[in-house]
XYZ file of C-alpha atoms in Angstrom:
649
model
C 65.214 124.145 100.966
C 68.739 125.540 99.923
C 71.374 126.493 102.985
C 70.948 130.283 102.326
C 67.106 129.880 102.776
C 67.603 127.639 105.217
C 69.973 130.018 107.480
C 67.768 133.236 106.481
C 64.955 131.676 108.122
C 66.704 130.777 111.292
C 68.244 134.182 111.407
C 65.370 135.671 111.543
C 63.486 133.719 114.078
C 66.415 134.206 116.367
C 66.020 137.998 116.048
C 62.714 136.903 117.170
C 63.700 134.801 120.090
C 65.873 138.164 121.214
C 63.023 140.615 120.994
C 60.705 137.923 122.914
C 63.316 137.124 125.305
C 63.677 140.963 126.038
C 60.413 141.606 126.115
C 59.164 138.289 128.485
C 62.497 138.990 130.783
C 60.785 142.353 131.745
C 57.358 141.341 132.408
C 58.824 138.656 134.766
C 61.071 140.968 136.553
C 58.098 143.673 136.917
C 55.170 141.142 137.584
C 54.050 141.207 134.433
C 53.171 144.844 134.887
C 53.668 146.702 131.182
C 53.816 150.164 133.167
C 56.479 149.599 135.076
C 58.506 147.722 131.946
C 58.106 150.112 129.668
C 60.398 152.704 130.205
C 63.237 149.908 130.497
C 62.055 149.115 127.081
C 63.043 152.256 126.013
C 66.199 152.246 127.072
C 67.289 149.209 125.173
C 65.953 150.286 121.770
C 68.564 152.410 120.746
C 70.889 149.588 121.600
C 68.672 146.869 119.648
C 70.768 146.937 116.719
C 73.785 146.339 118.440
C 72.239 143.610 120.611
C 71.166 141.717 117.485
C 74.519 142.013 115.482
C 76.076 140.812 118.957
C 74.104 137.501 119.418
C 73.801 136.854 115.723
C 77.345 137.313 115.280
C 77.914 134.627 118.609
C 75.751 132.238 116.653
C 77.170 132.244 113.738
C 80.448 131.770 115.338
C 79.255 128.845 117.070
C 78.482 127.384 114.401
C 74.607 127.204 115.125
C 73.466 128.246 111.228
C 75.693 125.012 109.573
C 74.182 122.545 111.746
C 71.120 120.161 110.809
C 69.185 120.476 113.671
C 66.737 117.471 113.040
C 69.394 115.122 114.205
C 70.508 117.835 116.786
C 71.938 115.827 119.862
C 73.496 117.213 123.238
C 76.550 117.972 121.677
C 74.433 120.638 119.670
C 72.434 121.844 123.247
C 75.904 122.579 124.441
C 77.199 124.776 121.573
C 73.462 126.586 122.029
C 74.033 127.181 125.436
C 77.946 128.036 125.357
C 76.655 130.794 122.137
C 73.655 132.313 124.547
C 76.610 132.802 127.117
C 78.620 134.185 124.886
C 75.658 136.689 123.474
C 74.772 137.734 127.134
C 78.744 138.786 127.978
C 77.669 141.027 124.831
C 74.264 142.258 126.487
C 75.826 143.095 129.927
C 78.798 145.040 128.168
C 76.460 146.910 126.036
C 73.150 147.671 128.909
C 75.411 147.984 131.715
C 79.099 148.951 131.275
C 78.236 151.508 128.430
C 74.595 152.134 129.071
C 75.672 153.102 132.226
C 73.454 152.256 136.289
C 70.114 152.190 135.992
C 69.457 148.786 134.065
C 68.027 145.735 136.287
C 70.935 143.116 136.276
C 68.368 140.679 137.050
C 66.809 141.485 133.781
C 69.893 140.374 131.537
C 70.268 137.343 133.574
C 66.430 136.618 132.739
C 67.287 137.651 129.051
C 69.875 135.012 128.526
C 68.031 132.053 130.290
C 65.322 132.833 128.161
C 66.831 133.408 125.056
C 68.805 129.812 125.515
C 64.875 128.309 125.997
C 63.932 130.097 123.004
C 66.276 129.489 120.601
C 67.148 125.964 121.927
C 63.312 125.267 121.345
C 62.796 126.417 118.493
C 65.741 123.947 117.067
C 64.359 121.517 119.110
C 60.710 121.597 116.782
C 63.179 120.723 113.822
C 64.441 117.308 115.523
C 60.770 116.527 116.575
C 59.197 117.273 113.575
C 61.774 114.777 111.842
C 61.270 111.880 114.135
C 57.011 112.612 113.902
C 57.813 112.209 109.513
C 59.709 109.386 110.265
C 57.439 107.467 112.514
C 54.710 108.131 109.645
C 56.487 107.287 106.733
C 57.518 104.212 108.736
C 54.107 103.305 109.659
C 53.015 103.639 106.138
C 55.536 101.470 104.946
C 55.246 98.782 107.078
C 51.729 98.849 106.648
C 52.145 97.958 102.877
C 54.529 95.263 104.174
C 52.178 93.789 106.380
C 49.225 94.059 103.974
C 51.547 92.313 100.843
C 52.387 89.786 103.580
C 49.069 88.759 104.425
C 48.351 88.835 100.625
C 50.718 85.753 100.284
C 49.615 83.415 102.772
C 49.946 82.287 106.255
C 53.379 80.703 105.775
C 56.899 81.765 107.407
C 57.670 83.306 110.529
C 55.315 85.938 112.223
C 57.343 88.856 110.579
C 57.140 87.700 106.780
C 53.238 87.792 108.228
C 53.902 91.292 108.965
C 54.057 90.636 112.951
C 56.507 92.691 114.495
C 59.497 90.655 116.441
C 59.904 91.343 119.961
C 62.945 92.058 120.852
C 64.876 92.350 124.116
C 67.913 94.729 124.149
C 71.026 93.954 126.213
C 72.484 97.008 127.569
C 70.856 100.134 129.172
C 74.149 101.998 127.719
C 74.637 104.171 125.205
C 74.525 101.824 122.576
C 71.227 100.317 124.014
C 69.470 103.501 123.769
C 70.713 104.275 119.879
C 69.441 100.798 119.259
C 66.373 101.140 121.187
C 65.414 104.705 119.462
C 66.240 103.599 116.091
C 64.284 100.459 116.125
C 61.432 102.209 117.755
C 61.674 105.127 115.086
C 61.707 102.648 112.079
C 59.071 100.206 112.204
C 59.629 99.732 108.675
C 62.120 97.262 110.634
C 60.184 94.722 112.225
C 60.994 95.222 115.291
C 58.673 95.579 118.464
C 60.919 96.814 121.598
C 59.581 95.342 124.653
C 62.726 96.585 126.926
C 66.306 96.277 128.320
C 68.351 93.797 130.385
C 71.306 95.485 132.675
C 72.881 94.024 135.578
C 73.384 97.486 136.820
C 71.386 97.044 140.014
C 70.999 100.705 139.876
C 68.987 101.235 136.387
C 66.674 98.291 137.572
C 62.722 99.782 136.831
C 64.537 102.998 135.358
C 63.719 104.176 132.058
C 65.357 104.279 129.134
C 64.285 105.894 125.425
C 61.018 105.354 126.221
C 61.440 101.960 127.922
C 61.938 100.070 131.231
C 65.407 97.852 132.556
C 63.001 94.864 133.086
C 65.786 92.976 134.913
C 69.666 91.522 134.965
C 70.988 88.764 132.983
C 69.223 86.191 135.430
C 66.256 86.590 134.261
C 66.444 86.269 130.861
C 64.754 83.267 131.023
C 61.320 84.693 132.863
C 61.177 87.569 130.693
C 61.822 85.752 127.632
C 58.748 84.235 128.554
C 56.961 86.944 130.281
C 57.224 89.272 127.221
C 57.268 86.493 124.205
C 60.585 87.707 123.142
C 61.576 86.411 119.485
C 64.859 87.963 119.429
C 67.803 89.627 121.736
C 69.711 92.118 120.814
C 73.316 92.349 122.572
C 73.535 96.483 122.453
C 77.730 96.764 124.267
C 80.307 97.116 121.621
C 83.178 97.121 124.479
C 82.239 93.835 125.933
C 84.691 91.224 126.080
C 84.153 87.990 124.905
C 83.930 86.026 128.008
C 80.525 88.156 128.344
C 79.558 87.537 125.408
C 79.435 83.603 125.341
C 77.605 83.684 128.815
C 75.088 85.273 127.273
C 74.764 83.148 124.370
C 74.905 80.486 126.542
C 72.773 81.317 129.132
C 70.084 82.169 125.470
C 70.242 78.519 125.018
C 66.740 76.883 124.322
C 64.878 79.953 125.190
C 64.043 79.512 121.566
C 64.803 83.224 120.397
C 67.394 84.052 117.749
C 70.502 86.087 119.306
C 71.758 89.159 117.604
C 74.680 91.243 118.669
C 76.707 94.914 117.656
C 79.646 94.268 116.880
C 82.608 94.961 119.132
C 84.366 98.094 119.439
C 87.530 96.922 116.867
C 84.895 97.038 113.822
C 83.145 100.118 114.751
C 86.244 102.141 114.157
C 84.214 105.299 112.726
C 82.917 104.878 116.315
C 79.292 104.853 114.773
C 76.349 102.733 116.047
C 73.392 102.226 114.002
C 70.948 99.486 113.768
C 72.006 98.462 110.555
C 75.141 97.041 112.012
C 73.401 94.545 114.086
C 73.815 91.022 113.116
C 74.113 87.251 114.268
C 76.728 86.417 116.752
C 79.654 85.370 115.213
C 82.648 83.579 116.551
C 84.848 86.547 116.642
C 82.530 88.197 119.433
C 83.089 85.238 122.013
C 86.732 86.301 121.469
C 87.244 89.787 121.716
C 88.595 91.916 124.528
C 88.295 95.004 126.019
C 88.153 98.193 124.113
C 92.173 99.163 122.827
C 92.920 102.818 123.849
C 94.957 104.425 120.901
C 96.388 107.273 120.611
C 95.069 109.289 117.700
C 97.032 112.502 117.977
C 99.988 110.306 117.979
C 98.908 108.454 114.847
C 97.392 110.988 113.229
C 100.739 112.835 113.548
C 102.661 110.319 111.074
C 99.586 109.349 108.983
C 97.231 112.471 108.034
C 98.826 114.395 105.002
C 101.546 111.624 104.149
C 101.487 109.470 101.402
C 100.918 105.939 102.701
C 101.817 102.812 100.735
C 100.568 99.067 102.088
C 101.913 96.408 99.885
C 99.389 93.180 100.097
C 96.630 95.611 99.901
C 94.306 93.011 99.054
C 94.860 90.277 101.505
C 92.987 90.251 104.805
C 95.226 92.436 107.170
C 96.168 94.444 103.916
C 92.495 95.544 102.994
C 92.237 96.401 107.108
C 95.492 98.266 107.407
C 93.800 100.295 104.387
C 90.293 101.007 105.962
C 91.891 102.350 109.058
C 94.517 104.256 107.776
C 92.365 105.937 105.380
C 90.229 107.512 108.744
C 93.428 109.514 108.948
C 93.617 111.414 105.901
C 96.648 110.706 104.419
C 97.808 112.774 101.307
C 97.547 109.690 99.126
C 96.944 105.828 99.573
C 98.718 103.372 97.518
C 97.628 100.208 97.245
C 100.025 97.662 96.089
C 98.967 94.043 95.397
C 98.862 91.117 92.838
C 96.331 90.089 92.619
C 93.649 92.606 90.546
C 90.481 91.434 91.632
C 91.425 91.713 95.647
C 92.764 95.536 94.736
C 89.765 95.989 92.581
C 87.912 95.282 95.670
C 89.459 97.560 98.283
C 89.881 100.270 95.818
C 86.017 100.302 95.123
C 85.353 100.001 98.569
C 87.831 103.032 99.656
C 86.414 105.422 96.808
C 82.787 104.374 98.025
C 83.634 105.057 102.061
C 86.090 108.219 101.739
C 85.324 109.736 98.447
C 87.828 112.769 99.434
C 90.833 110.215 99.717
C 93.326 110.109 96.489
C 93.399 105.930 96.382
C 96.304 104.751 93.757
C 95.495 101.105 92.985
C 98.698 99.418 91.720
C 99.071 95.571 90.711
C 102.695 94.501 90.863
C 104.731 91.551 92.374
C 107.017 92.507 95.017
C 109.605 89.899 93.854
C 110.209 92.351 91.154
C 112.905 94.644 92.234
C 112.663 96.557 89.223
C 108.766 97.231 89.506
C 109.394 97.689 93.032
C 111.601 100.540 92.225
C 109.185 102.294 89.625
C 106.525 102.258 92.321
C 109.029 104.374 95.096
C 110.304 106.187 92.258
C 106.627 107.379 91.413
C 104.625 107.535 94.065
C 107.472 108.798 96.650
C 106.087 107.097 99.990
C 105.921 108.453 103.402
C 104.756 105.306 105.592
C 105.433 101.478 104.027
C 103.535 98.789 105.854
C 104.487 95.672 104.174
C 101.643 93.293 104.557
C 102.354 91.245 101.665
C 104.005 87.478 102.163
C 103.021 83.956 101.603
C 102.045 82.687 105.069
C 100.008 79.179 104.477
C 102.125 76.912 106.728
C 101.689 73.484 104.646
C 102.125 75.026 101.208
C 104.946 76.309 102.092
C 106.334 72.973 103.441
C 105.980 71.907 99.823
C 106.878 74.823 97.716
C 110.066 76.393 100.208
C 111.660 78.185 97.047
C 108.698 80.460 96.448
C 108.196 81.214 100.539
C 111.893 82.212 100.322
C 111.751 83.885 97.179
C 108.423 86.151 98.413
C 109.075 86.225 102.307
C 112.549 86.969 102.078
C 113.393 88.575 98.762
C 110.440 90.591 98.393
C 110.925 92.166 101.616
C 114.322 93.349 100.963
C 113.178 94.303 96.990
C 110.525 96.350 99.016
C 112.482 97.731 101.955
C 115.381 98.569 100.156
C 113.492 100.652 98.052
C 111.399 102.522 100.631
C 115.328 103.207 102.171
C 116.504 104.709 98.270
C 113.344 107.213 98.641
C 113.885 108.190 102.085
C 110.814 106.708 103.160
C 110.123 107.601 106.993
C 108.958 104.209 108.409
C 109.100 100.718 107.173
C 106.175 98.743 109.068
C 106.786 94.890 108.621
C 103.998 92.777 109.360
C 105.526 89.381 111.025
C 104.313 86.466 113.019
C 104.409 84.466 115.851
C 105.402 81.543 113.943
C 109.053 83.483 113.334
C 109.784 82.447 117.040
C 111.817 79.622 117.528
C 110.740 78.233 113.603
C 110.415 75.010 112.868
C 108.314 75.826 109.395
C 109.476 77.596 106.393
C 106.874 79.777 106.221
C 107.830 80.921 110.144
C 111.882 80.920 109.157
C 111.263 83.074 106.422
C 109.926 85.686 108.383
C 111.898 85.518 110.894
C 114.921 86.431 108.620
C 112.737 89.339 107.169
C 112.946 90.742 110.826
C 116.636 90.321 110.675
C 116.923 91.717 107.447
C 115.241 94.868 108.365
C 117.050 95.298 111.333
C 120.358 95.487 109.729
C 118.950 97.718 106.875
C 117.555 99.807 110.024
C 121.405 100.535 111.119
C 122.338 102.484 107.821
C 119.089 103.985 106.888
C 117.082 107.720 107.628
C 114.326 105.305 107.147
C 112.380 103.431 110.829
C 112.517 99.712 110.302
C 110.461 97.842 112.554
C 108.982 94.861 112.926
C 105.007 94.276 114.174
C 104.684 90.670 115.431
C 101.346 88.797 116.328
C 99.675 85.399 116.237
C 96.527 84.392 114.284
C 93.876 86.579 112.925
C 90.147 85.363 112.808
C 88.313 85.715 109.532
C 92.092 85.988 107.612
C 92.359 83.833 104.298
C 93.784 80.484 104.935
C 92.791 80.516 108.458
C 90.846 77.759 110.200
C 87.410 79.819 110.398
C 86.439 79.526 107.142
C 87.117 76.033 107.146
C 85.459 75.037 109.638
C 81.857 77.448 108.819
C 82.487 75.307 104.835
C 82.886 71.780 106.658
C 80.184 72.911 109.141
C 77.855 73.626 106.043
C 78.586 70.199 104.789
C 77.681 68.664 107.394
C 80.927 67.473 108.943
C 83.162 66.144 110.299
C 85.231 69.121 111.293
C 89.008 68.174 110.913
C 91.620 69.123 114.045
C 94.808 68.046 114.303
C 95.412 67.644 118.053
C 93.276 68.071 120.954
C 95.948 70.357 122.623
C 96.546 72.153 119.530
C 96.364 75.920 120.786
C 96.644 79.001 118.793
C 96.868 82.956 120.397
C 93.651 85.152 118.194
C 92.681 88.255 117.566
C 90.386 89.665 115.280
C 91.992 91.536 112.157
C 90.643 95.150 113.384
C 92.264 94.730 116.523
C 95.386 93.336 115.424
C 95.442 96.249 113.202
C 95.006 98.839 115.316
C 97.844 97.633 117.738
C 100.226 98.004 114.088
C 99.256 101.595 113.522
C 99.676 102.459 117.144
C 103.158 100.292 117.330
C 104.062 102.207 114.338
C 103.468 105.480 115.919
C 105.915 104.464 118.997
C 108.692 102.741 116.931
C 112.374 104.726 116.453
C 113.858 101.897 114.551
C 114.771 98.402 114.681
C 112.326 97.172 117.321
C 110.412 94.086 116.904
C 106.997 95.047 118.391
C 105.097 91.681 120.018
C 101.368 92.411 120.633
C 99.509 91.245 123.778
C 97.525 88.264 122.389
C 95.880 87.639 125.410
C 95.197 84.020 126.653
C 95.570 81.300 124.141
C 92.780 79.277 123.191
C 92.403 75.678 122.017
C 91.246 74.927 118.807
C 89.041 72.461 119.638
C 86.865 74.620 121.993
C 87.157 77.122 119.026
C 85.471 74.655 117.004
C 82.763 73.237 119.507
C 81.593 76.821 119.919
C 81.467 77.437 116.005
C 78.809 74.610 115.896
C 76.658 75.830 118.519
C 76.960 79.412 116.983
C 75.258 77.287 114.294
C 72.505 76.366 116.112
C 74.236 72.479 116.234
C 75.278 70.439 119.020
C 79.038 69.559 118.419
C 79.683 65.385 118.570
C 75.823 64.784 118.370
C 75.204 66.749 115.069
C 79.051 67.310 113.800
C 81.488 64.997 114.401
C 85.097 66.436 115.490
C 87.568 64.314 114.069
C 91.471 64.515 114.807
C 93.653 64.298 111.698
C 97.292 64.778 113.535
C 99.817 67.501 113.200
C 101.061 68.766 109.668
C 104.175 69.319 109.157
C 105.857 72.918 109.955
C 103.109 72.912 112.763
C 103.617 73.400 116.410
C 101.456 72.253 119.493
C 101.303 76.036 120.485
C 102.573 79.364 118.947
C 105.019 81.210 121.055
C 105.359 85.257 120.838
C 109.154 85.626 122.203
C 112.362 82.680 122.651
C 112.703 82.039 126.238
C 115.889 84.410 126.000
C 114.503 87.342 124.514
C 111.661 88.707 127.154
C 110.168 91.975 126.445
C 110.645 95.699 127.313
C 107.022 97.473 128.053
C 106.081 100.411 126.077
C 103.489 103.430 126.667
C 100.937 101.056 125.452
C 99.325 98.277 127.806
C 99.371 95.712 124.854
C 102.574 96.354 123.103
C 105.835 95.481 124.205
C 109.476 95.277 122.794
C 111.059 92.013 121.781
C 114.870 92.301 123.665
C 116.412 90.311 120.741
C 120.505 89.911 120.716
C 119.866 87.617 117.756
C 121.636 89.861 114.056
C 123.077 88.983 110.919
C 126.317 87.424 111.054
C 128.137 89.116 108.464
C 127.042 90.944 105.274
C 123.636 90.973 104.558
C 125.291 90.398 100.620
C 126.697 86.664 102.373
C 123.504 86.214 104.021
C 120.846 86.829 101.067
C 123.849 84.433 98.574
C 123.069 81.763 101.276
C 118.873 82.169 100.918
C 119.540 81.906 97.074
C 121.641 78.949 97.577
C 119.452 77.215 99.714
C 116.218 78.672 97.816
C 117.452 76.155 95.271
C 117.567 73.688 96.683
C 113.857 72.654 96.833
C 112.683 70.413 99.712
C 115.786 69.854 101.274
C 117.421 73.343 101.335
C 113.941 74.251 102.312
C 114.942 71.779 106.086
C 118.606 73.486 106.189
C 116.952 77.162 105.563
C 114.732 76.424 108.984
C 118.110 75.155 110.897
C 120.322 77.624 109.563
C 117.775 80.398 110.651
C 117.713 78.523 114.273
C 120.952 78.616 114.520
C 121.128 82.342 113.332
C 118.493 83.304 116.250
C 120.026 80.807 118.889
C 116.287 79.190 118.470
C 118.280 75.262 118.630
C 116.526 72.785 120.597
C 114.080 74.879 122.951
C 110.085 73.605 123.255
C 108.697 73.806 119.447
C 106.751 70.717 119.725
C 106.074 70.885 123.769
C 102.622 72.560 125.022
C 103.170 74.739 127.714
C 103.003 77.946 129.834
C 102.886 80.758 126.760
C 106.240 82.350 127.187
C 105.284 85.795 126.449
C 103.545 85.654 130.248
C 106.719 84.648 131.821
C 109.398 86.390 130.097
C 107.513 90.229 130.412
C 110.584 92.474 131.587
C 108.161 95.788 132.878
């Protein structure tokens, strides 16, 4: 049915809903008596017409005819009610303050309870008639499933037999009751709800969609049991991780696979939907609470600009471009070198926000010149420059190239973004720029102080976004260890005390845009990493996520530290503390550390040494420690994280 047909009908069956309303308010007032109603009845009809226009007219304003009222929730209940309210102000005005005494109050009061019922009903036989279609098709379909099932055999599990699995749904939240009427709706799916697990002592026995708290975490066990669970469903997004892992843990031999949401950082549309549920993964024993951002702030530097994010199609890159797009910027340009990666995000983009204008755009950014073309053409608002060689080892070998990219390219790209009056310059840095003893570390570490003088003589905000390692990132160590895992061992660490700060690349992400939003130039923003964690225990936990036992079915095997490596990662030198900001997780590095000299001497002295190969790669890392005042210090010593102890709130 077209929109016009669609809003005729309802149009008229809320002219319907008046008349009733009118008519059943005045049989309820008079006992139901039509001789005593009637001549109130005549009094309104001459002011029908104007009652009609009135609450038509409040609907329409409310919105209530471009709504699609078979997935109606409370949000649409509320703009129902707040219209009626509206409508009635309209009735009292036009029955009592020009009709003049002699109308019942009680009779427009009546009037606009009822005519809320009515027309609330009446939308509400749209949503039920939807789920009632649903719930058939469903049946039908899984129906034919089960019958092709049986068709092939016996073999498999009990749902490739066309058995339904049981599940059990953590949660009694929100998200547990999406979950649980989704599944329930949908038996196409497979699933057979039996009930939630809270450890809200106060929804124990309540109901929930349809379906009883059966208990707390505690009893897991017993009801896995009781109620021949196959599989459990972990329905709260905003858990942290430490809740997470207990309940994996405490899943452990019931025999039922474990399924989880995931966490708040990848739901940024904020949507939950079944088919987002999937297998624990090791970025869910990690995460933390929910990150409160401020969209009005972000929104204010992001929707309607032109945003360009160089490394576009590297991890953090393809991120910074899914979450910036949910801001509508004017444009989106996506600068990268390699074309398949850009490919990638670019198909992706067009596919998720059709509206956007995406520029793909392959280019190098040690090319000054084609660095220059792209700011000449596509005239910038917002730069965050994602792009940089960060593998810690290659770089060891091939210093020249980290230089050349980490260093050069930055200024090639900054430089530019300050020609065309670009309004912020977002670099994306590392932990491993604090107190370097790596190239790869050193070379971003000058990029901070290369940005910082460009920040003194420029309209443009230069600032600096620094944080530790991202899980799931290219060249990180979760990928190597799920591909050694899959071989069947050994999994390789270097140290047993070897500790690393993580976050997952959403998160991290969203702390950028937001430190963005905050930054007036030349700060070096450190994010809150939280506790470190050991990558051994990171690796134990991958195996059992596996359904493995780690040292009796993969071996962990210690290979030593590489070179450029440290023992731990530290977010701030001992000397430079941190200033808090507005945020909880974002603070200010208080950095004395700047360029001693022209920035002409200082990038003569990186070409120099860029030269030089292996060996001017060693006096790069010492001449940028003695730069920072980063000489001697605790590189190679494990220790209390410094970015606890040197917090200045």
């Amino acid at each position: 049915m077209s929109h016009r047909a669609r809003t005729g009908m309802l149009v008229a069956c809320d002219m319907a809903c008046s008349l009733a309303s009118i008519i059943i308010a005045l049989l309820v007032r008079f006992e139901f008596n039509p001789l005593r109603a009637f001549p109130y009845i005549e009094l309104i009809v001459p002011r029908l017409p104007a009652l009609l226009v009135v609450r038509l007219a409040s609907y329409a304003a409310f919105g209530l005819y471009y709504r699609l009222w078979q997935f109606a929730s409370v949000r649409e209940l509320v703009a129902i009610a707040e219209a009626g309210t509206v409508a009635s102000v309209g009735d009292y005005v036009l029955l009592h303050l020009i009709q003049g005494p002699g109308f019942p109050r009680s009779v427009t009061l009546l009037m606009w309870m009822f005519n809320i019922s009515l027309a609330g009903g009446l939308r509400l036989l749209a949503r039920l008639r939807r789920e009632w279609m649903t719930s058939r098709s469903g049946a039908r379909s899984f129906g034919r499933s089960a019958s092709a099932a049986s068709m092939r055999g016996s073999r498999g599990s009990g749902w490739e037999r066309g058995q339904a699995r049981r599940a059990l749904i953590i949660g009694a939240g929100e998200a547990g009751m999406i979950v649980a009427k989704e599944l329930r709706t949908h038996p196409e799916l497979g699933y057979d709800v039996v009930g939630f697990v809270d450890d809200d002592r106060s929804k124990q026995g309540y109901m929930l969609a349809g379906l009883r708290v059966l208990g707390t975490r505690r009893d897991l066990a017993a009801l896995v049991g009781r109620h021949d669970v196959d599989e459990i469903i972990i329905a709260m997004p905003s858990a942290p991780g430490r809740v997470v892992k207990e309940i994996v843990a405490a899943c452990e031999g019931l025999g039922t696979r474990v399924k989880t949401l995931p966490g708040v950082y990848e739901l940024i549309d904020g949507k939950v939907d079944v088919s987002r549920i999937r297998d624990v993964q090791i970025e869910d024993l990690l995460r933390r609470e929910e990150i409160k951002v401020d969209l009005e702030k972000i929104g204010g530097y992001l929707t309607g600009r032109r945003v360009l994010v160089t490394g576009a199609g590297g991890s953090i890159g393809q991120e910074l471009c899914r979450q910036v797009a949910r801001f509508c910027p004017e444009s989106l340009v996506l600068l990268g070198h390699g074309e398949n990666d850009i490919y990638d995000i670019d198909l992706e983009l067009r596919e998720t926000h059709p509206g956007l204008h995406v520029v793909p755009v392959i280019g190098d950014i040690k090319d000054a010149a084609r660095m220059e073309s792209v700011f000449e053409r596509h005239r910038p608002d917002v730069v965050f420059h994602a792009a940089a060689h960060k593998h810690v080892p290659l770089m060891e070998m091939h210093p020249e190239e980290a230089i050349n990219n980490n260093v050069f390219g930055t200024w090639n790209v900054a430089t530019a973004a300050d020609r065309h009056a670009a309004s912020r310059f977002v670099l994306i840095s590392t932990d491993k720029a604090v107190n370097p003893v790596s190239i790869m570390g050193s070379t971003k570490r000058a990029a901070e102080l290369l940005i910082q003088a460009l920040d003194k003589h420029s309209k443009t905000r230069f600032m600096a976004v620094r944080f530790g390692n991202v899980l799931g990132s290219r060249g990180s160590v979760i990928p190597l260890f799920k591909r050694q895992i899959a071989a069947g061992g050994p999994i390789t660490v270097t140290h047993p005390d070897m500790v690393r700060y993580f976050m997952t690349i959403p998160e991290a992400v969203q702390l950028v845009i937001q430190a963005a939003a905050m930054g007036e130039g030349g700060e070096v923003f450190v994010l809150d990493m939280g506790e470190p964690v050991r990558i051994v225990d990171l690796a134990r936990d991958l195996v059992r996520l596996s359904g493995l036992d780690p040292d009796r079915d993969i071996e962990i095997k210690f290979t030593g530290v590489r070179p450029g490596e440290k023992l731990f990662e530290e977010l701030l030198t001992a000397e430079e503390g941190t200033v808090a900001t507005c945020h909880e997780r974002i603070f200010i590095a208080r950095s004395t550390a700047a360029l001693d000299g022209s920035v002409e001497a200082f990038l003569e002295t990186c070409r120099e040494l860029a030269a030089g190969g292996e060996s001017g790669g060693a006096q790069f890392v010492n001449w940028v420690r003695e730069l920072t005042g980063s000489g001697g210090g605790r590189a190679e010593q494990p220790g209390t994280p410094p970015l606890a102890a040197g917090r200045s709130m």
